[in-house]
Amino acid sequence: MYSENHFNSIDWRELPPAPPDGEPDRQYYFMARCRRKVEEFERENGRRPTANVTTFGCQMNARDSEKLAGILRAVGYEIVGTEDADFVIYNTCTVRDNANQKVYGRLGVLNGYKRRNPRMKIALCGCMMQEPEVLEKIRASYRFVDLIFGTHNLFKFAELLDTVLEEQGRVVDLWKDTDQIVEELPVERKYPFKSGINIMFGCDNFCSYCIVPYVRGRERSRQPEEILREIRRLAEDGVVEVMLLGQNVNSYGKGLERPLSFAELLREVEKIEGIRRIRFMTSHPKDLSDELIAVMRDSEKICHHLHLPLQSGSTRILRAMNRRYTKEQYLELAEKLRREIPDIAITTDIIIGFPGETMEDVEETLDVIRRVRFDNAFTFLYSKRTGTPAASMENQVPEEQARAGFDRVLKLVQETAREQTARWQGQVCEVLVEGQNESDPSLVTGRMSNNTLVHFPGGRELIGQLVPVSLEECCGFYYLGHRRETV
Ligand code: SAH
Ligand code: SF4
Ligand code: F3S
C-alpha cells in the first residue's frame, strides 16, 4: 500500500500503466504521475511551478484547503500567496449570495493573469460547485476555468490534477453525494501548532434557509479511532490546539457501528498527551446535552468557549426556520452554561430578514441578546438560496426593512460584546501565541481560552507557546497586555 511516508520512495519512472484499486493508494499513484509532470515543467522553465489555494467560507473549507495544498506541495508545487501563479484553485462557499459574487468577481482577475501566462491552470471546487446553476453559468461565461469538482470527491484531487495537466480542455467531475470517507492523504497545515480535524461531514438538519445540507450531503461521522489516531499524530508533530469540526458536532456518533456520543469522544481526545487545548465547532442548541456541559466544566483542556448559533430569538421564526428549539429553551440552555461554567464565552450567529420576520420578531432577538449577553456574534442579512424551502416562502422581507433590523441587532451585539470582553480586565490568563502582530512587529498576538484576542510585547520565538499574560487594557474586542511568569 502507498502512504504518505512511502510516497517519497515510489519510483515514478517505473509506474505501472494502471492505477491500483482502492483508496488512498489510487491517489498516491496519481500524485506520483503529477510529480513527473511537475519535474518536466521544472526542466523546461528552470523553476518549480507555483500554486495558490484560496479559501472562501467556513472552517471546514479551510481544512479542505489544507488537504489541497498538501497534495500540491507533495507533487512538487511551490505554494504561494499570490494568485498570479501557475495553478490556482478557489475552494468556494455558497452559504450566502455574497460569497458567490466574490468568486465571480475574482475570476475576472484570474483571467487577466491567465492571458499573460497561457500555461496557467484555474480550478474551482467546494460548495458552490455542487449547485447545478453555478456549473451552467461557469460553463457558459467562464470558459477559461480548467477544472471543476465538488465537495464529495475532494479526495480525488490528485487524480483530477493529473488529468488536467495531461489534457487540453476542461475537466468536470461532480458527484451528487457520497458515503465514502477517504483518509490518509497529505495535509499542509496553515499553523504548525494548531489544527482543525473533521469529525463528521454533511448535515441532516435542513434548517429551511440553509443550503449546506444540499451541497455537503448527508451527515456521516468518522470512526473515533481514525479521529484519535489523527490527533495523536498531530500532537507528535507539535500541535497543541485542536478544533473538532462538523456542522453539528453535538450529534456526532449517530450511525456508527458502536455509537459514541460527542461528549465521550471529547473525553478520549482529552487523554492525548501533548494536546493542551480542545475547541469544537459548530454546536446546534437542540442537541447540546447536559453530559457535554459537564465534560466541558470538568475538563482541563476544553476551551471555555461555545459557539451556539441562535439564528433568531423569535419562537415563531425559529419554527419556520426548522431549528427545533424555542426562545425559552435557548435562554435556559445559555443560563445553564453560564451557571456551570462561569467564565465561558458564548458566541452566536444571527440571521435578520428571514421570510415573515416582523419588527416584533426582531425585538425578541434583541431581548435574547440582552439576556444572554453574547461575547461575540456574527450577524447576517438573510440570503435567499435556490432550492431551500425558505426561498419559496411568499412573505420575503423587503431589503430596507431587513437592513433596519440588522442595524439595530448589530449595534446591540457590539455593545454587549464590548462589555463582555471587558470582564477580564486586570486578570492574568493563558494565551496561545499565534503570530506576530501585523501592524506592530514588536507585539505578538494570541488567543485566550475563551477565544478573545490579546496583543503583547514579545518575539517570534513565542509563536505556538502558551504563555501567561496580564490583561491590562481592554480595547473593544481585544486586549493589550504584558507577559507574566505565572497565571
Ligand atoms: N452548521 C452551523 C452553521 C453553518 S452556516 C450551524 O447550524 O450553526 C454558518 C451561518 O451562516 C449560520 O449559522 C447562519 O447564521 C448563516 N446562514 C446560513 N444560511 C444563511 C442564509 N441563507 N442567509 C443568511 N445567513 C445564513
Ligand atoms: Fe445549515 Fe442548519 Fe445544518 Fe447548520 S445545522 S449547516 S444552519 S442546515
Ligand atoms: Fe460555505 Fe460550504 Fe462552509 S457553503 S459555510 S463553505 S460548508
Short mmCIF file of C-alpha atoms and ligand atoms in Angstrom, two decimals:
data_model
loop_
_atom_site.label_atom_id
_atom_site.label_comp_id
_atom_site.label_asym_id
_atom_site.label_seq_id
_atom_site.Cartn_x
_atom_site.Cartn_y
_atom_site.Cartn_z
CA MET A 1 0.00 0.00 0.00
CA TYR A 2 1.10 3.55 -0.70
CA SER A 3 1.04 6.02 2.15
CA GLU A 4 2.39 9.46 2.82
CA ASN A 5 5.57 8.03 4.34
CA HIS A 6 6.13 5.68 1.43
CA PHE A 7 5.26 8.23 -1.21
CA ASN A 8 8.78 9.59 -1.48
CA SER A 9 10.14 6.12 -2.18
CA ILE A 10 7.77 5.44 -5.10
CA ASP A 11 9.86 5.36 -8.26
CA TRP A 12 7.60 7.29 -10.57
CA ARG A 13 9.70 6.41 -13.62
CA GLU A 14 8.61 2.82 -13.17
CA LEU A 15 4.93 3.39 -12.52
CA PRO A 16 2.64 0.57 -13.62
CA PRO A 17 0.38 1.59 -16.52
CA ALA A 18 -2.82 1.28 -14.48
CA PRO A 19 -3.55 2.70 -11.03
CA PRO A 20 -4.06 0.34 -8.08
CA ASP A 21 -7.58 -0.42 -6.86
CA GLY A 22 -8.78 1.18 -3.68
CA GLU A 23 -8.16 4.46 -1.90
CA PRO A 24 -5.98 6.17 -0.91
CA ASP A 25 -3.47 4.06 -2.93
CA ARG A 26 -5.01 5.21 -6.18
CA GLN A 27 -4.44 8.86 -5.26
CA TYR A 28 -0.78 8.23 -4.35
CA TYR A 29 -0.33 6.67 -7.77
CA PHE A 30 -1.68 9.83 -9.40
CA MET A 31 0.43 12.02 -7.14
CA ALA A 32 3.48 10.17 -8.46
CA ARG A 33 2.31 10.85 -12.02
CA CYS A 34 1.78 14.53 -11.24
CA ARG A 35 5.26 14.72 -9.78
CA ARG A 36 6.66 13.52 -13.10
CA LYS A 37 4.86 16.37 -14.88
CA VAL A 38 5.99 18.92 -12.33
CA GLU A 39 9.61 17.85 -12.85
CA GLU A 40 9.18 18.23 -16.59
CA PHE A 41 7.93 21.77 -16.00
CA GLU A 42 10.96 22.45 -13.83
CA ARG A 43 13.36 21.22 -16.51
CA GLU A 44 11.72 23.36 -19.18
CA ASN A 45 11.37 26.55 -17.12
CA GLY A 46 14.28 26.38 -14.73
CA ARG A 47 11.98 26.80 -11.74
CA ARG A 48 9.31 24.93 -9.86
CA PRO A 49 5.69 25.72 -10.80
CA THR A 50 3.76 27.80 -8.26
CA ALA A 51 0.33 27.07 -6.82
CA ASN A 52 -2.18 29.15 -4.90
CA VAL A 53 -5.07 27.83 -2.82
CA THR A 54 -7.70 30.44 -1.90
CA THR A 55 -10.42 29.59 0.58
CA PHE A 56 -13.89 31.09 0.86
CA GLY A 57 -16.27 30.04 3.63
CA CYS A 58 -16.06 28.18 6.89
CA GLN A 59 -13.51 26.24 8.92
CA MET A 60 -14.45 23.05 7.13
CA ASN A 61 -13.50 24.59 3.83
CA ALA A 62 -10.27 25.86 5.37
CA ARG A 63 -9.45 22.31 6.44
CA ASP A 64 -10.25 21.01 2.93
CA SER A 65 -7.89 23.63 1.51
CA GLU A 66 -5.10 22.28 3.70
CA LYS A 67 -5.69 18.93 2.03
CA LEU A 68 -5.49 20.50 -1.45
CA ALA A 69 -2.29 22.34 -0.51
CA GLY A 70 -0.89 19.12 0.97
CA ILE A 71 -1.23 17.34 -2.35
CA LEU A 72 0.10 20.27 -4.39
CA ARG A 73 3.15 20.51 -2.14
CA ALA A 74 3.70 16.73 -2.22
CA VAL A 75 3.79 16.66 -6.02
CA GLY A 76 6.34 19.48 -6.12
CA TYR A 77 4.49 22.77 -6.42
CA GLU A 78 5.73 25.79 -4.55
CA ILE A 79 2.74 27.11 -2.56
CA VAL A 80 2.48 30.91 -2.90
CA GLY A 81 0.24 33.66 -1.53
CA THR A 82 -0.30 35.42 -4.86
CA GLU A 83 -2.99 34.36 -7.31
CA ASP A 84 -0.64 35.16 -10.19
CA ALA A 85 0.52 31.52 -10.11
CA ASP A 86 0.81 28.50 -12.44
CA PHE A 87 -2.03 26.69 -10.70
CA VAL A 88 -4.80 28.49 -8.83
CA ILE A 89 -7.63 26.76 -7.03
CA TYR A 90 -10.61 28.51 -5.42
CA ASN A 91 -12.30 26.48 -2.70
CA THR A 92 -15.72 28.12 -2.81
CA CYS A 93 -18.62 28.76 -0.41
CA THR A 94 -22.27 29.32 -1.25
CA VAL A 95 -23.88 29.83 2.16
CA ARG A 96 -24.88 33.40 1.24
CA ASP A 97 -25.04 35.03 -2.16
CA ASN A 98 -22.23 37.49 -1.43
CA ALA A 99 -19.84 34.52 -1.12
CA ASN A 100 -20.72 33.56 -4.71
CA GLN A 101 -20.42 37.11 -6.01
CA LYS A 102 -16.91 37.36 -4.58
CA VAL A 103 -15.85 34.29 -6.57
CA TYR A 104 -17.27 35.60 -9.85
CA GLY A 105 -15.57 38.94 -9.30
CA ARG A 106 -12.18 37.44 -8.62
CA LEU A 107 -12.41 35.01 -11.54
CA GLY A 108 -12.24 38.05 -13.82
CA VAL A 109 -8.88 38.99 -12.29
CA LEU A 110 -7.59 35.42 -12.71
CA ASN A 111 -8.49 35.54 -16.39
CA GLY A 112 -6.18 38.54 -16.72
CA TYR A 113 -3.30 36.55 -15.21
CA LYS A 114 -4.03 33.64 -17.49
CA ARG A 115 -3.81 35.78 -20.61
CA ARG A 116 -0.23 36.61 -19.63
CA ASN A 117 0.59 33.04 -18.58
CA PRO A 118 -1.15 30.65 -21.00
CA ARG A 119 0.22 27.61 -19.12
CA MET A 120 -1.74 28.69 -16.06
CA LYS A 121 -4.49 26.31 -14.89
CA ILE A 122 -7.54 27.53 -12.98
CA ALA A 123 -9.56 25.16 -10.78
CA LEU A 124 -12.78 25.60 -8.82
CA CYS A 125 -14.05 23.30 -6.11
CA GLY A 126 -16.13 23.40 -2.93
CA CYS A 127 -19.74 24.03 -2.03
CA MET A 128 -20.67 26.45 -4.80
CA MET A 129 -19.79 23.86 -7.45
CA GLN A 130 -22.44 21.49 -6.09
CA GLU A 131 -25.14 23.83 -7.41
CA PRO A 132 -26.24 22.97 -10.96
CA GLU A 133 -26.99 26.63 -11.86
CA VAL A 134 -23.45 27.62 -10.93
CA LEU A 135 -21.96 24.94 -13.14
CA GLU A 136 -24.09 26.13 -16.05
CA LYS A 137 -23.03 29.72 -15.55
CA ILE A 138 -19.35 28.80 -15.40
CA ARG A 139 -19.61 26.57 -18.45
CA ALA A 140 -21.23 29.38 -20.41
CA SER A 141 -19.44 32.51 -19.21
CA TYR A 142 -16.12 31.47 -17.63
CA ARG A 143 -14.59 29.32 -20.32
CA PHE A 144 -11.05 29.81 -19.03
CA VAL A 145 -11.72 27.58 -15.99
CA ASP A 146 -9.83 24.28 -16.49
CA LEU A 147 -11.02 22.07 -13.64
CA ILE A 148 -14.26 21.85 -11.66
CA PHE A 149 -15.04 19.39 -8.88
CA GLY A 150 -17.16 19.38 -5.75
CA THR A 151 -17.22 18.61 -2.06
CA HIS A 152 -17.86 14.86 -2.29
CA ASN A 153 -14.85 13.97 -4.42
CA LEU A 154 -12.21 16.29 -2.96
CA PHE A 155 -10.13 13.23 -2.10
CA LYS A 156 -9.76 12.65 -5.87
CA PHE A 157 -7.87 15.91 -6.34
CA ALA A 158 -4.56 14.21 -7.28
CA GLU A 159 -6.27 12.18 -9.99
CA LEU A 160 -8.08 15.23 -11.39
CA LEU A 161 -4.90 17.30 -11.28
CA ASP A 162 -3.13 14.61 -13.29
CA THR A 163 -5.90 14.68 -15.91
CA VAL A 164 -5.91 18.45 -16.19
CA LEU A 165 -2.12 18.60 -16.55
CA GLU A 166 -2.33 16.00 -19.30
CA GLU A 167 -5.25 17.30 -21.31
CA GLN A 168 -6.24 20.45 -23.07
CA GLY A 169 -9.83 21.42 -22.40
CA ARG A 170 -11.93 21.43 -19.33
CA VAL A 171 -12.27 18.64 -16.77
CA VAL A 172 -15.52 18.49 -14.77
CA ASP A 173 -16.23 15.87 -12.10
CA LEU A 174 -19.20 16.43 -9.80
CA TRP A 175 -20.87 13.90 -7.52
CA LYS A 176 -24.36 14.28 -6.07
CA ASP A 177 -23.48 12.64 -2.74
CA THR A 178 -21.16 10.06 -1.23
CA ASP A 179 -20.88 7.75 1.73
CA GLN A 180 -17.13 7.46 1.23
CA ILE A 181 -14.63 8.93 3.69
CA VAL A 182 -11.06 8.70 2.36
CA GLU A 183 -8.32 9.19 4.95
CA GLU A 184 -4.55 9.37 4.99
CA LEU A 185 -3.79 11.87 2.27
CA PRO A 186 -1.15 14.59 2.73
CA VAL A 187 -2.15 17.80 4.52
CA GLU A 188 -0.31 21.11 4.58
CA ARG A 189 -1.25 22.84 7.82
CA LYS A 190 -1.54 26.61 7.89
CA TYR A 191 -0.31 26.73 11.50
CA PRO A 192 2.30 24.31 12.89
CA PHE A 193 0.82 24.47 16.41
CA LYS A 194 -2.92 24.20 15.81
CA SER A 195 -5.14 22.24 13.52
CA GLY A 196 -8.74 21.53 12.57
CA ILE A 197 -9.90 17.92 12.43
CA ASN A 198 -13.03 16.77 10.66
CA ILE A 199 -15.08 14.59 12.94
CA MET A 200 -18.12 14.49 10.71
CA PHE A 201 -19.22 15.55 7.25
CA GLY A 202 -22.51 16.82 5.85
CA CYS A 203 -25.64 17.91 7.65
CA ASP A 204 -29.13 16.42 8.07
CA ASN A 205 -30.79 19.31 9.85
CA PHE A 206 -32.27 21.10 6.86
CA CYS A 207 -32.78 24.48 8.51
CA SER A 208 -35.19 25.99 5.99
CA TYR A 209 -32.88 28.85 4.91
CA CYS A 210 -29.71 26.81 4.58
CA ILE A 211 -28.05 25.33 1.51
CA VAL A 212 -25.36 23.35 3.35
CA PRO A 213 -27.29 20.02 3.51
CA TYR A 214 -27.72 20.20 -0.29
CA VAL A 215 -24.08 20.91 -1.10
CA ARG A 216 -22.38 18.88 1.65
CA GLY A 217 -24.67 15.85 1.59
CA ARG A 218 -25.86 13.56 4.34
CA GLU A 219 -24.38 13.56 7.82
CA ARG A 220 -21.62 10.98 8.36
CA SER A 221 -19.40 10.59 11.42
CA ARG A 222 -15.79 9.49 11.16
CA GLN A 223 -14.72 6.46 13.16
CA PRO A 224 -13.48 7.56 16.59
CA GLU A 225 -10.25 5.52 16.21
CA GLU A 226 -9.44 7.39 12.99
CA ILE A 227 -10.02 10.76 14.66
CA LEU A 228 -7.93 9.87 17.71
CA ARG A 229 -5.14 8.47 15.54
CA GLU A 230 -5.05 11.69 13.53
CA ILE A 231 -4.93 13.82 16.68
CA ARG A 232 -2.18 11.68 18.23
CA ARG A 233 -0.14 12.13 15.08
CA LEU A 234 -0.74 15.89 15.12
CA ALA A 235 0.35 16.06 18.77
CA GLU A 236 3.58 14.24 17.88
CA ASP A 237 4.06 16.81 15.14
CA GLY A 238 3.87 19.73 17.60
CA VAL A 239 0.17 20.60 17.53
CA VAL A 240 -1.08 21.85 20.92
CA GLU A 241 -4.58 23.03 19.99
CA VAL A 242 -7.18 21.06 18.05
CA MET A 243 -10.52 22.21 16.71
CA LEU A 244 -13.01 19.38 16.12
CA LEU A 245 -15.08 20.27 13.07
CA GLY A 246 -18.59 19.43 11.92
CA GLN A 247 -21.79 21.28 11.01
CA ASN A 248 -23.46 19.89 14.11
CA VAL A 249 -20.85 18.27 16.35
CA ASN A 250 -23.41 17.61 19.09
CA SER A 251 -24.98 14.88 17.01
CA TYR A 252 -21.61 13.16 16.47
CA GLY A 253 -21.63 9.37 16.62
CA LYS A 254 -25.07 8.58 15.24
CA GLY A 255 -24.89 5.80 12.70
CA LEU A 256 -21.52 4.46 13.86
CA GLU A 257 -21.35 0.69 14.38
CA ARG A 258 -20.56 1.31 18.02
CA PRO A 259 -22.29 4.63 18.74
CA LEU A 260 -20.30 7.09 20.81
CA SER A 261 -21.53 10.49 21.96
CA PHE A 262 -19.68 13.72 21.25
CA ALA A 263 -19.04 14.12 25.00
CA GLU A 264 -17.46 10.65 25.08
CA LEU A 265 -15.29 11.49 22.09
CA LEU A 266 -14.11 14.65 23.87
CA ARG A 267 -13.13 12.59 26.91
CA GLU A 268 -10.92 10.45 24.68
CA VAL A 269 -9.33 13.46 22.99
CA GLU A 270 -8.60 14.90 26.43
CA LYS A 271 -6.36 11.89 27.20
CA ILE A 272 -3.99 12.57 24.30
CA GLU A 273 -0.65 13.74 25.56
CA GLY A 274 0.69 16.96 24.08
CA ILE A 275 -2.75 18.40 23.29
CA ARG A 276 -3.25 21.40 25.58
CA ARG A 277 -6.41 22.95 24.17
CA ILE A 278 -9.54 21.49 22.59
CA ARG A 279 -12.11 23.51 20.67
CA PHE A 280 -15.07 22.46 18.55
CA MET A 281 -17.44 23.95 16.02
CA THR A 282 -20.45 24.12 15.48
CA SER A 283 -22.96 23.21 18.17
CA HIS A 284 -26.67 23.07 17.49
CA PRO A 285 -28.74 24.12 20.52
CA LYS A 286 -31.25 21.30 20.03
CA ASP A 287 -28.61 18.62 20.60
CA LEU A 288 -26.49 20.21 23.35
CA SER A 289 -26.54 17.69 26.20
CA ASP A 290 -26.01 18.06 29.94
CA GLU A 291 -23.31 15.43 29.53
CA LEU A 292 -21.42 17.77 27.19
CA ILE A 293 -21.73 20.70 29.60
CA ALA A 294 -20.38 18.51 32.42
CA VAL A 295 -17.45 17.32 30.30
CA MET A 296 -16.62 20.93 29.38
CA ARG A 297 -16.85 22.02 33.01
CA ASP A 298 -14.62 19.23 34.32
CA SER A 299 -12.06 19.26 31.52
CA GLU A 300 -8.57 20.70 31.85
CA LYS A 301 -8.23 21.16 28.12
CA ILE A 302 -11.59 22.03 26.55
CA CYS A 303 -11.65 25.78 25.98
CA HIS A 304 -14.31 27.79 27.75
CA HIS A 305 -15.90 28.99 24.55
CA LEU A 306 -19.08 27.78 22.95
CA HIS A 307 -20.33 28.91 19.58
CA LEU A 308 -24.06 28.33 19.81
CA PRO A 309 -25.95 29.76 16.82
CA LEU A 310 -29.23 31.37 17.86
CA GLN A 311 -30.38 32.46 14.34
CA SER A 312 -33.47 34.18 15.78
CA GLY A 313 -34.92 34.98 19.19
CA SER A 314 -38.50 34.62 18.00
CA THR A 315 -40.04 31.20 18.58
CA ARG A 316 -42.36 31.74 15.63
CA ILE A 317 -39.43 32.41 13.27
CA LEU A 318 -37.38 29.58 14.80
CA ARG A 319 -40.22 27.22 13.93
CA ALA A 320 -40.34 28.49 10.34
CA MET A 321 -36.55 28.07 10.22
CA ASN A 322 -36.96 24.43 11.33
CA ARG A 323 -34.47 24.96 14.18
CA ARG A 324 -36.41 22.77 16.63
CA TYR A 325 -35.97 24.83 19.79
CA THR A 326 -37.85 27.78 21.28
CA LYS A 327 -36.65 31.12 22.59
CA GLU A 328 -37.20 29.87 26.14
CA GLN A 329 -35.24 26.65 25.55
CA TYR A 330 -32.30 28.65 24.17
CA LEU A 331 -32.36 31.03 27.15
CA GLU A 332 -32.45 28.12 29.60
CA LEU A 333 -29.51 26.49 27.87
CA ALA A 334 -27.46 29.69 27.97
CA GLU A 335 -28.30 30.18 31.63
CA LYS A 336 -27.26 26.62 32.46
CA LEU A 337 -23.96 27.13 30.62
CA ARG A 338 -23.19 30.35 32.47
CA ARG A 339 -24.13 28.74 35.78
CA GLU A 340 -22.00 25.63 35.28
CA ILE A 341 -19.04 27.34 33.60
CA PRO A 342 -18.99 30.95 34.84
CA ASP A 343 -16.04 32.07 32.71
CA ILE A 344 -17.45 30.64 29.46
CA ALA A 345 -17.73 32.86 26.38
CA ILE A 346 -20.90 32.24 24.39
CA THR A 347 -20.83 33.40 20.78
CA THR A 348 -23.54 33.10 18.17
CA ASP A 349 -24.85 33.57 14.62
CA ILE A 350 -27.97 35.63 13.94
CA ILE A 351 -29.94 35.96 10.70
CA ILE A 352 -32.07 39.06 10.12
CA GLY A 353 -34.70 39.31 7.40
CA PHE A 354 -35.88 35.69 7.27
CA PRO A 355 -39.24 35.47 5.38
CA GLY A 356 -42.12 36.72 7.50
CA GLU A 357 -39.90 38.38 10.12
CA THR A 358 -41.51 41.49 11.63
CA MET A 359 -40.07 44.18 13.89
CA GLU A 360 -41.69 42.34 16.83
CA ASP A 361 -39.63 39.27 15.94
CA VAL A 362 -36.51 41.42 15.81
CA GLU A 363 -37.45 42.71 19.29
CA GLU A 364 -37.45 39.10 20.51
CA THR A 365 -33.97 38.62 19.09
CA LEU A 366 -32.80 41.83 20.80
CA ASP A 367 -34.29 40.52 24.03
CA VAL A 368 -32.26 37.29 23.82
CA ILE A 369 -29.08 39.27 23.10
CA ARG A 370 -29.71 41.41 26.18
CA ARG A 371 -30.35 38.40 28.37
CA VAL A 372 -27.62 36.04 27.16
CA ARG A 373 -25.06 38.82 26.74
CA PHE A 374 -23.20 37.20 23.87
CA ASP A 375 -19.44 37.57 23.99
CA ASN A 376 -19.46 37.92 20.23
CA ALA A 377 -21.98 37.43 17.44
CA PHE A 378 -21.92 37.18 13.67
CA THR A 379 -24.94 38.89 12.18
CA PHE A 380 -26.12 38.06 8.67
CA LEU A 381 -28.76 39.52 6.39
CA TYR A 382 -30.96 36.67 5.19
CA SER A 383 -29.85 35.50 1.75
CA LYS A 384 -32.24 33.57 -0.49
CA ARG A 385 -30.68 30.24 -1.52
CA THR A 386 -32.14 28.41 -4.53
CA GLY A 387 -33.76 25.10 -3.66
CA THR A 388 -34.21 25.74 0.06
CA PRO A 389 -37.77 25.82 1.50
CA ALA A 390 -37.38 29.44 2.67
CA ALA A 391 -36.61 30.60 -0.88
CA SER A 392 -40.14 29.76 -1.99
CA MET A 393 -41.87 31.28 1.04
CA GLU A 394 -44.14 34.08 -0.09
CA ASN A 395 -43.53 36.62 2.63
CA GLN A 396 -39.96 37.64 1.72
CA VAL A 397 -38.87 40.69 3.71
CA PRO A 398 -38.09 43.91 1.79
CA GLU A 399 -34.39 44.72 1.96
CA GLU A 400 -34.94 48.10 3.59
CA GLN A 401 -36.83 46.56 6.50
CA ALA A 402 -34.23 43.81 6.90
CA ARG A 403 -31.45 46.40 6.95
CA ALA A 404 -33.21 48.44 9.63
CA GLY A 405 -33.49 45.33 11.83
CA PHE A 406 -29.91 44.36 11.03
CA ASP A 407 -28.56 47.75 12.15
CA ARG A 408 -30.35 47.52 15.49
CA VAL A 409 -29.17 43.98 16.13
CA LEU A 410 -25.59 44.80 15.15
CA LYS A 411 -25.49 47.83 17.44
CA LEU A 412 -26.70 45.88 20.47
CA VAL A 413 -24.46 42.91 19.73
CA GLN A 414 -21.43 45.20 19.59
CA GLU A 415 -22.34 46.90 22.86
CA THR A 416 -22.79 43.64 24.77
CA ALA A 417 -19.71 42.07 23.20
CA ARG A 418 -17.65 45.06 24.31
CA GLU A 419 -18.93 44.84 27.86
CA GLN A 420 -18.45 41.11 27.98
CA THR A 421 -14.88 41.36 26.71
CA ALA A 422 -14.10 43.90 29.43
CA ARG A 423 -14.96 41.31 32.10
CA TRP A 424 -11.35 40.06 32.19
CA GLN A 425 -9.64 43.39 32.72
CA GLY A 426 -6.79 43.11 35.27
CA GLN A 427 -6.65 39.30 35.24
CA VAL A 428 -3.74 37.10 34.19
CA CYS A 429 -4.64 34.35 31.75
CA GLU A 430 -3.04 31.84 29.45
CA VAL A 431 -2.65 32.91 25.82
CA LEU A 432 -1.71 30.70 22.88
CA VAL A 433 0.55 32.87 20.73
CA GLU A 434 -0.48 32.66 17.06
CA GLY A 435 1.79 35.12 15.30
CA GLN A 436 3.46 38.46 15.09
CA ASN A 437 1.15 41.47 15.18
CA GLU A 438 0.57 42.68 11.62
CA SER A 439 0.76 46.39 12.29
CA ASP A 440 3.33 46.41 15.11
CA PRO A 441 6.09 43.77 14.82
CA SER A 442 7.22 44.38 18.43
CA LEU A 443 3.95 42.71 19.52
CA VAL A 444 2.70 39.16 19.24
CA THR A 445 -0.94 38.15 19.01
CA GLY A 446 -2.67 35.21 20.65
CA ARG A 447 -5.96 33.92 21.96
CA MET A 448 -7.33 33.27 25.40
CA SER A 449 -9.17 30.02 26.11
CA ASN A 450 -12.43 31.91 25.51
CA ASN A 451 -11.15 32.99 22.07
CA THR A 452 -10.54 36.69 22.90
CA LEU A 453 -7.55 38.20 21.10
CA VAL A 454 -4.62 39.56 23.11
CA HIS A 455 -1.63 41.58 21.87
CA PHE A 456 1.52 41.94 23.97
CA PRO A 457 5.24 42.68 23.52
CA GLY A 458 7.18 39.57 22.52
CA GLY A 459 9.22 37.89 19.80
CA ARG A 460 8.57 35.27 17.16
CA GLU A 461 10.03 32.55 19.38
CA LEU A 462 6.79 32.65 21.39
CA ILE A 463 4.65 31.53 18.44
CA GLY A 464 2.91 28.26 19.29
CA GLN A 465 3.52 28.62 23.02
CA LEU A 466 1.02 29.04 25.84
CA VAL A 467 2.11 31.97 27.99
CA PRO A 468 0.57 33.81 30.95
CA VAL A 469 -0.38 37.38 30.07
CA SER A 470 -1.81 40.16 32.23
CA LEU A 471 -4.81 41.75 30.56
CA GLU A 472 -4.13 45.42 31.10
CA GLU A 473 -6.14 47.40 28.60
CA CYS A 474 -9.40 46.29 27.02
CA CYS A 475 -9.77 47.94 23.59
CA GLY A 476 -13.25 46.95 22.49
CA PHE A 477 -12.94 43.36 21.33
CA TYR A 478 -9.30 42.68 22.25
CA TYR A 479 -6.75 43.26 25.00
CA LEU A 480 -3.31 44.79 25.28
CA GLY A 481 -1.16 43.16 27.95
CA HIS A 482 2.24 42.01 29.17
CA ARG A 483 3.82 38.64 29.66
CA ARG A 484 3.89 37.33 33.25
CA GLU A 485 5.78 34.49 34.87
CA THR A 486 2.74 32.54 36.10
CA VAL A 487 -1.04 32.52 35.75
N1 SAH B 1 -23.94 24.40 10.96
C1 SAH B 1 -23.83 25.66 11.52
C2 SAH B 1 -23.86 26.82 10.58
C3 SAH B 1 -23.22 26.77 9.26
S1 SAH B 1 -23.53 28.14 8.23
C4 SAH B 1 -24.98 25.83 12.46
O1 SAH B 1 -26.04 25.34 12.28
O2 SAH B 1 -24.79 26.54 13.39
C5 SAH B 1 -22.98 29.50 9.23
C6 SAH B 1 -24.03 30.52 9.48
O3 SAH B 1 -24.44 31.11 8.28
C7 SAH B 1 -25.31 30.01 10.10
O4 SAH B 1 -25.24 29.83 11.46
C8 SAH B 1 -26.30 31.08 9.72
O5 SAH B 1 -26.37 32.08 10.69
C9 SAH B 1 -25.73 31.66 8.45
N2 SAH B 1 -26.55 31.33 7.29
C10 SAH B 1 -26.80 30.11 6.78
N3 SAH B 1 -27.63 30.21 5.72
C11 SAH B 1 -27.92 31.52 5.57
C12 SAH B 1 -28.73 32.27 4.66
N4 SAH B 1 -29.44 31.67 3.71
N5 SAH B 1 -28.78 33.62 4.81
C13 SAH B 1 -28.09 34.25 5.78
N6 SAH B 1 -27.31 33.59 6.65
C14 SAH B 1 -27.22 32.25 6.56
FE1 SF4 B 2 -27.28 24.73 7.86
FE2 SF4 B 2 -28.83 24.17 9.92
FE3 SF4 B 2 -27.12 22.32 9.00
FE4 SF4 B 2 -26.21 24.47 10.26
S1 SF4 B 2 -27.48 22.87 11.15
S2 SF4 B 2 -25.44 23.61 8.36
S3 SF4 B 2 -27.62 26.06 9.62
S4 SF4 B 2 -28.88 23.14 7.93
FE1 F3S B 3 -19.84 27.77 2.98
FE2 F3S B 3 -19.78 25.24 2.44
FE3 F3S B 3 -18.92 26.08 4.76
S1 F3S B 3 -21.38 26.63 1.89
S2 F3S B 3 -20.13 27.88 5.13
S3 F3S B 3 -18.04 26.56 2.84
S4 F3S B 3 -19.96 24.17 4.35
#
